[in-house]
Amino acid sequence: GERGTADRDLAGRHVVVSAGGTREPLDPVRFLGNRSSGKQGYALARTAAARGARVTLLSANAALPDPAGVDVVHVTTARELRDAVRQAAGTADAVVMAAAVADFRPAAYATGKIKKQEGKEPEPVALVRNPDILAELAADRARPGQLIVGFAAETDDILANGRAKLRRKGCDLLVVNEVGENKTFGAEESEAVVLAADGSETPVPYGRKENLADTVWDLVANRLG
Ligand code: CTP
Ligand code: CA
């Protein structure tokens, strides 16, 4: 980032960051997944550590090396992520949900590989809803004053969609990215606006994910006081 290395404004704080994208198994060789690279969550973890925080990074299937000086917990599914987040949140001053959590998972898991059947069309895959980890964290805070931060990738009217989502989730901050072809997923750079429950809006110009991460930590540090 562009900040001074002496500014350890998160010293003494514990922050929890989720990153990557969950995978929901269908059988031993297949899963439902998404295109999240984990880069934004890892940038959040690195920048928080650089600012002096104790960092727990809950990594869902990100093909990235563990950042130095960060406690990394690897998870696969949304339900594993939920358990890991709840455990880590007990001591956290802030929880940032940068992971792309699968909204649905296959209703059934086949313990053996699903095979083609000669002359037959495949069975449809039934799906069920996953828990909304962010909404649960916001509704049932592990500590008074704990800050809960979400991310949202939106198209069309991204501000209106973001405002509605912030209210629906009950979180303190929502980082809204505009997505499209080659935008945000896997990219090194992104453009965003951070919406706050108090009504404030912080635009973050197109730039490196570290810069967006530092803006999120600025807003968090400010609110933690
Ligand atoms: N999230 C979560 N648990 C879920 C789904 C999403 O914790 N089951 C979190 C994500 O980590 C992110 C935020 O909620 O921080 C917003 O995710 P998003 O997919 O944009 O929200 P949804 O409510 O699933 O809305 P949509 O129907 O637009 O996908
Ligand atoms: Ca979703």
PDB file of C-alpha atoms in Angstrom, residues 26-189:
ATOM      1  CA  LEU A  26     -21.832 -33.284  -5.393  1.00  0.00           C
ATOM      2  CA  ASP A  27     -19.829 -36.522  -5.317  1.00  0.00           C
ATOM      3  CA  PRO A  28     -16.185 -37.370  -4.503  1.00  0.00           C
ATOM      4  CA  VAL A  29     -14.908 -35.773  -7.719  1.00  0.00           C
ATOM      5  CA  ARG A  30     -17.298 -32.857  -8.396  1.00  0.00           C
ATOM      6  CA  PHE A  31     -18.404 -29.655  -6.714  1.00  0.00           C
ATOM      7  CA  LEU A  32     -20.416 -26.474  -7.249  1.00  0.00           C
ATOM      8  CA  GLY A  33     -18.008 -23.563  -7.048  1.00  0.00           C
ATOM      9  CA  ASN A  34     -17.446 -19.979  -8.091  1.00  0.00           C
ATOM     10  CA  ARG A  35     -14.737 -17.837  -9.661  1.00  0.00           C
ATOM     11  CA  SER A  36     -13.452 -16.016  -6.583  1.00  0.00           C
ATOM     12  CA  SER A  37      -9.619 -16.019  -6.574  1.00  0.00           C
ATOM     13  CA  GLY A  38      -9.172 -15.016  -2.937  1.00  0.00           C
ATOM     14  CA  LYS A  39      -6.920 -12.085  -3.857  1.00  0.00           C
ATOM     15  CA  GLN A  40      -9.070  -9.433  -2.140  1.00  0.00           C
ATOM     16  CA  GLY A  41      -9.333 -11.403   1.109  1.00  0.00           C
ATOM     17  CA  TYR A  42      -5.602 -12.131   1.130  1.00  0.00           C
ATOM     18  CA  ALA A  43      -4.882  -8.428   0.517  1.00  0.00           C
ATOM     19  CA  LEU A  44      -7.104  -7.609   3.512  1.00  0.00           C
ATOM     20  CA  ALA A  45      -5.225 -10.115   5.676  1.00  0.00           C
ATOM     21  CA  ARG A  46      -1.785  -8.830   4.624  1.00  0.00           C
ATOM     22  CA  THR A  47      -2.674  -5.163   5.110  1.00  0.00           C
ATOM     23  CA  ALA A  48      -4.271  -5.780   8.534  1.00  0.00           C
ATOM     24  CA  ALA A  49      -1.149  -7.671   9.670  1.00  0.00           C
ATOM     25  CA  ALA A  50       1.031  -4.804   8.391  1.00  0.00           C
ATOM     26  CA  ARG A  51      -1.074  -2.421  10.497  1.00  0.00           C
ATOM     27  CA  GLY A  52      -0.396  -4.489  13.624  1.00  0.00           C
ATOM     28  CA  ALA A  53      -3.545  -6.604  13.912  1.00  0.00           C
ATOM     29  CA  ARG A  54      -3.652 -10.241  14.916  1.00  0.00           C
ATOM     30  CA  VAL A  55      -5.234 -11.769  11.816  1.00  0.00           C
ATOM     31  CA  THR A  56      -7.171 -14.993  11.339  1.00  0.00           C
ATOM     32  CA  LEU A  57      -7.629 -15.755   7.636  1.00  0.00           C
ATOM     33  CA  LEU A  58     -10.318 -18.285   6.769  1.00  0.00           C
ATOM     34  CA  SER A  59      -9.332 -19.424   3.318  1.00  0.00           C
ATOM     35  CA  ALA A  60     -11.831 -21.229   1.096  1.00  0.00           C
ATOM     36  CA  ASN A  61     -10.062 -22.904  -1.814  1.00  0.00           C
ATOM     37  CA  ALA A  62      -7.787 -20.002  -2.723  1.00  0.00           C
ATOM     38  CA  ALA A  63      -4.701 -21.091  -4.696  1.00  0.00           C
ATOM     39  CA  LEU A  64      -2.493 -18.591  -2.860  1.00  0.00           C
ATOM     40  CA  PRO A  65       0.396 -19.024  -0.402  1.00  0.00           C
ATOM     41  CA  ASP A  66      -0.342 -18.473   3.308  1.00  0.00           C
ATOM     42  CA  PRO A  67       0.609 -14.851   4.130  1.00  0.00           C
ATOM     43  CA  ALA A  68       3.411 -14.449   6.677  1.00  0.00           C
ATOM     44  CA  GLY A  69       2.358 -13.521  10.198  1.00  0.00           C
ATOM     45  CA  VAL A  70      -1.287 -14.548   9.696  1.00  0.00           C
ATOM     46  CA  ASP A  71      -3.148 -17.517  11.227  1.00  0.00           C
ATOM     47  CA  VAL A  72      -4.644 -19.354   8.250  1.00  0.00           C
ATOM     48  CA  VAL A  73      -7.501 -21.845   8.541  1.00  0.00           C
ATOM     49  CA  HIS A  74      -8.372 -23.714   5.341  1.00  0.00           C
ATOM     50  CA  VAL A  75     -12.001 -24.635   4.706  1.00  0.00           C
ATOM     51  CA  THR A  76     -13.936 -26.067   1.775  1.00  0.00           C
ATOM     52  CA  THR A  77     -17.712 -25.678   2.145  1.00  0.00           C
ATOM     53  CA  ALA A  78     -20.009 -22.889   3.353  1.00  0.00           C
ATOM     54  CA  ARG A  79     -20.915 -24.892   6.425  1.00  0.00           C
ATOM     55  CA  GLU A  80     -17.234 -25.431   7.304  1.00  0.00           C
ATOM     56  CA  LEU A  81     -16.644 -21.707   6.782  1.00  0.00           C
ATOM     57  CA  ARG A  82     -19.572 -20.857   9.053  1.00  0.00           C
ATOM     58  CA  ASP A  83     -18.179 -23.058  11.861  1.00  0.00           C
ATOM     59  CA  ALA A  84     -14.668 -21.602  11.468  1.00  0.00           C
ATOM     60  CA  VAL A  85     -15.944 -17.997  11.382  1.00  0.00           C
ATOM     61  CA  ARG A  86     -18.077 -18.475  14.480  1.00  0.00           C
ATOM     62  CA  GLN A  87     -15.138 -19.961  16.363  1.00  0.00           C
ATOM     63  CA  ALA A  88     -12.731 -17.188  15.328  1.00  0.00           C
ATOM     64  CA  ALA A  89     -15.277 -14.385  15.852  1.00  0.00           C
ATOM     65  CA  GLY A  90     -15.383 -14.981  19.610  1.00  0.00           C
ATOM     66  CA  THR A  91     -12.348 -12.745  20.178  1.00  0.00           C
ATOM     67  CA  ALA A  92     -12.609 -10.565  17.051  1.00  0.00           C
ATOM     68  CA  ASP A  93     -12.952  -6.780  16.934  1.00  0.00           C
ATOM     69  CA  ALA A  94     -13.981  -7.030  13.283  1.00  0.00           C
ATOM     70  CA  VAL A  95     -15.038  -9.752  10.855  1.00  0.00           C
ATOM     71  CA  VAL A  96     -14.700  -9.133   7.124  1.00  0.00           C
ATOM     72  CA  MET A  97     -16.535 -11.553   4.837  1.00  0.00           C
ATOM     73  CA  ALA A  98     -14.651 -11.247   1.557  1.00  0.00           C
ATOM     74  CA  ALA A  99     -15.289 -14.898   0.637  1.00  0.00           C
ATOM     75  CA  ALA A 100     -17.794 -15.763  -2.067  1.00  0.00           C
ATOM     76  CA  VAL A 101     -20.126 -18.121  -0.232  1.00  0.00           C
ATOM     77  CA  ALA A 102     -22.205 -20.524  -2.322  1.00  0.00           C
ATOM     78  CA  ASP A 103     -25.873 -19.626  -1.854  1.00  0.00           C
ATOM     79  CA  PHE A 104     -26.906 -23.213  -2.564  1.00  0.00           C
ATOM     80  CA  ARG A 105     -25.441 -26.675  -2.160  1.00  0.00           C
ATOM     81  CA  PRO A 106     -26.500 -30.005  -3.659  1.00  0.00           C
ATOM     82  CA  ALA A 107     -29.294 -31.444  -1.513  1.00  0.00           C
ATOM     83  CA  ALA A 108     -27.617 -34.839  -1.544  1.00  0.00           C
ATOM     84  CA  TYR A 109     -24.002 -35.989  -1.592  1.00  0.00           C
ATOM     85  CA  ALA A 110     -23.321 -39.148  -3.577  1.00  0.00           C
ATOM     86  CA  THR A 111     -20.619 -41.135  -1.781  1.00  0.00           C
ATOM     87  CA  GLY A 112     -19.757 -42.860  -5.054  1.00  0.00           C
ATOM     88  CA  LYS A 113     -18.967 -41.089  -8.337  1.00  0.00           C
ATOM     89  CA  ILE A 114     -22.117 -40.330 -10.332  1.00  0.00           C
ATOM     90  CA  LYS A 115     -21.933 -42.360 -13.587  1.00  0.00           C
ATOM     91  CA  LYS A 116     -23.558 -41.867 -16.972  1.00  0.00           C
ATOM     92  CA  GLN A 117     -26.375 -44.278 -17.730  1.00  0.00           C
ATOM     93  CA  GLU A 118     -26.544 -45.733 -21.224  1.00  0.00           C
ATOM     94  CA  GLY A 119     -29.392 -44.138 -23.208  1.00  0.00           C
ATOM     95  CA  LYS A 120     -30.643 -42.023 -20.266  1.00  0.00           C
ATOM     96  CA  GLU A 121     -30.690 -38.263 -19.687  1.00  0.00           C
ATOM     97  CA  PRO A 122     -29.042 -37.122 -16.404  1.00  0.00           C
ATOM     98  CA  GLU A 123     -31.072 -36.548 -13.249  1.00  0.00           C
ATOM     99  CA  PRO A 124     -31.536 -32.863 -12.337  1.00  0.00           C
ATOM    100  CA  VAL A 125     -29.422 -31.686  -9.380  1.00  0.00           C
ATOM    101  CA  ALA A 126     -31.599 -30.623  -6.439  1.00  0.00           C
ATOM    102  CA  LEU A 127     -30.182 -27.708  -4.427  1.00  0.00           C
ATOM    103  CA  VAL A 128     -30.823 -26.388  -0.913  1.00  0.00           C
ATOM    104  CA  ARG A 129     -29.965 -23.009   0.652  1.00  0.00           C
ATOM    105  CA  ASN A 130     -26.747 -22.526   2.602  1.00  0.00           C
ATOM    106  CA  PRO A 131     -26.766 -20.479   5.823  1.00  0.00           C
ATOM    107  CA  ASP A 132     -26.193 -16.733   5.369  1.00  0.00           C
ATOM    108  CA  ILE A 133     -23.018 -16.406   7.439  1.00  0.00           C
ATOM    109  CA  LEU A 134     -22.802 -12.601   7.200  1.00  0.00           C
ATOM    110  CA  ALA A 135     -26.426 -12.037   8.250  1.00  0.00           C
ATOM    111  CA  GLU A 136     -25.999 -14.451  11.160  1.00  0.00           C
ATOM    112  CA  LEU A 137     -22.810 -12.703  12.348  1.00  0.00           C
ATOM    113  CA  ALA A 138     -24.509  -9.302  12.190  1.00  0.00           C
ATOM    114  CA  ALA A 139     -27.680 -10.464  13.949  1.00  0.00           C
ATOM    115  CA  ASP A 140     -25.844 -12.317  16.719  1.00  0.00           C
ATOM    116  CA  ARG A 141     -22.629 -10.389  17.494  1.00  0.00           C
ATOM    117  CA  ALA A 142     -20.049 -12.385  19.406  1.00  0.00           C
ATOM    118  CA  ARG A 143     -18.875  -9.224  21.225  1.00  0.00           C
ATOM    119  CA  PRO A 144     -20.493  -5.825  21.818  1.00  0.00           C
ATOM    120  CA  GLY A 145     -19.281  -3.286  19.278  1.00  0.00           C
ATOM    121  CA  GLN A 146     -17.859  -5.962  16.985  1.00  0.00           C
ATOM    122  CA  LEU A 147     -17.790  -4.647  13.406  1.00  0.00           C
ATOM    123  CA  ILE A 148     -19.182  -6.802  10.633  1.00  0.00           C
ATOM    124  CA  VAL A 149     -18.137  -6.077   7.043  1.00  0.00           C
ATOM    125  CA  GLY A 150     -19.550  -7.653   3.884  1.00  0.00           C
ATOM    126  CA  PHE A 151     -18.612  -7.608   0.225  1.00  0.00           C
ATOM    127  CA  ALA A 152     -21.033  -7.585  -2.673  1.00  0.00           C
ATOM    128  CA  ALA A 153     -20.481  -7.925  -6.381  1.00  0.00           C
ATOM    129  CA  GLU A 154     -23.307  -6.215  -8.235  1.00  0.00           C
ATOM    130  CA  THR A 155     -24.378  -5.372 -11.757  1.00  0.00           C
ATOM    131  CA  ASP A 156     -26.963  -2.837 -13.005  1.00  0.00           C
ATOM    132  CA  ASP A 157     -27.873  -0.260 -10.326  1.00  0.00           C
ATOM    133  CA  ILE A 158     -25.004  -1.219  -8.031  1.00  0.00           C
ATOM    134  CA  LEU A 159     -25.618   1.498  -5.401  1.00  0.00           C
ATOM    135  CA  ALA A 160     -29.337   0.751  -4.997  1.00  0.00           C
ATOM    136  CA  ASN A 161     -28.612  -2.976  -4.891  1.00  0.00           C
ATOM    137  CA  GLY A 162     -25.804  -2.375  -2.387  1.00  0.00           C
ATOM    138  CA  ARG A 163     -27.931  -0.203  -0.070  1.00  0.00           C
ATOM    139  CA  ALA A 164     -30.708  -2.793  -0.034  1.00  0.00           C
ATOM    140  CA  LYS A 165     -28.191  -5.563   0.655  1.00  0.00           C
ATOM    141  CA  LEU A 166     -26.524  -3.611   3.493  1.00  0.00           C
ATOM    142  CA  ARG A 167     -29.905  -3.241   5.207  1.00  0.00           C
ATOM    143  CA  ARG A 168     -30.898  -6.847   4.569  1.00  0.00           C
ATOM    144  CA  LYS A 169     -27.641  -8.218   5.970  1.00  0.00           C
ATOM    145  CA  GLY A 170     -27.550  -5.854   8.968  1.00  0.00           C
ATOM    146  CA  CYS A 171     -23.792  -5.351   8.642  1.00  0.00           C
ATOM    147  CA  ASP A 172     -21.870  -2.133   9.446  1.00  0.00           C
ATOM    148  CA  LEU A 173     -20.020  -1.786   6.149  1.00  0.00           C
ATOM    149  CA  LEU A 174     -20.624  -3.243   2.699  1.00  0.00           C
ATOM    150  CA  VAL A 175     -17.956  -3.040   0.004  1.00  0.00           C
ATOM    151  CA  VAL A 176     -19.747  -2.962  -3.326  1.00  0.00           C
ATOM    152  CA  ASN A 177     -17.830  -3.963  -6.460  1.00  0.00           C
ATOM    153  CA  GLU A 178     -19.157  -3.643  -9.966  1.00  0.00           C
ATOM    154  CA  VAL A 179     -18.757  -6.924 -11.830  1.00  0.00           C
ATOM    155  CA  GLY A 180     -18.760  -7.727 -15.498  1.00  0.00           C
ATOM    156  CA  GLU A 181     -16.616  -9.559 -18.026  1.00  0.00           C
ATOM    157  CA  ASN A 182     -13.010  -9.556 -16.689  1.00  0.00           C
ATOM    158  CA  LYS A 183     -13.985  -7.248 -13.818  1.00  0.00           C
ATOM    159  CA  THR A 184     -13.094  -8.078 -10.196  1.00  0.00           C
ATOM    160  CA  PHE A 185     -12.970 -11.907 -10.335  1.00  0.00           C
ATOM    161  CA  GLY A 186      -9.304 -12.893 -10.531  1.00  0.00           C
ATOM    162  CA  ALA A 187      -8.261  -9.362 -11.467  1.00  0.00           C
ATOM    163  CA  GLU A 188      -5.389  -7.557  -9.737  1.00  0.00           C
ATOM    164  CA  GLU A 189      -7.349  -4.325  -9.557  1.00  0.00           C
TER     165      GLU A 189
END
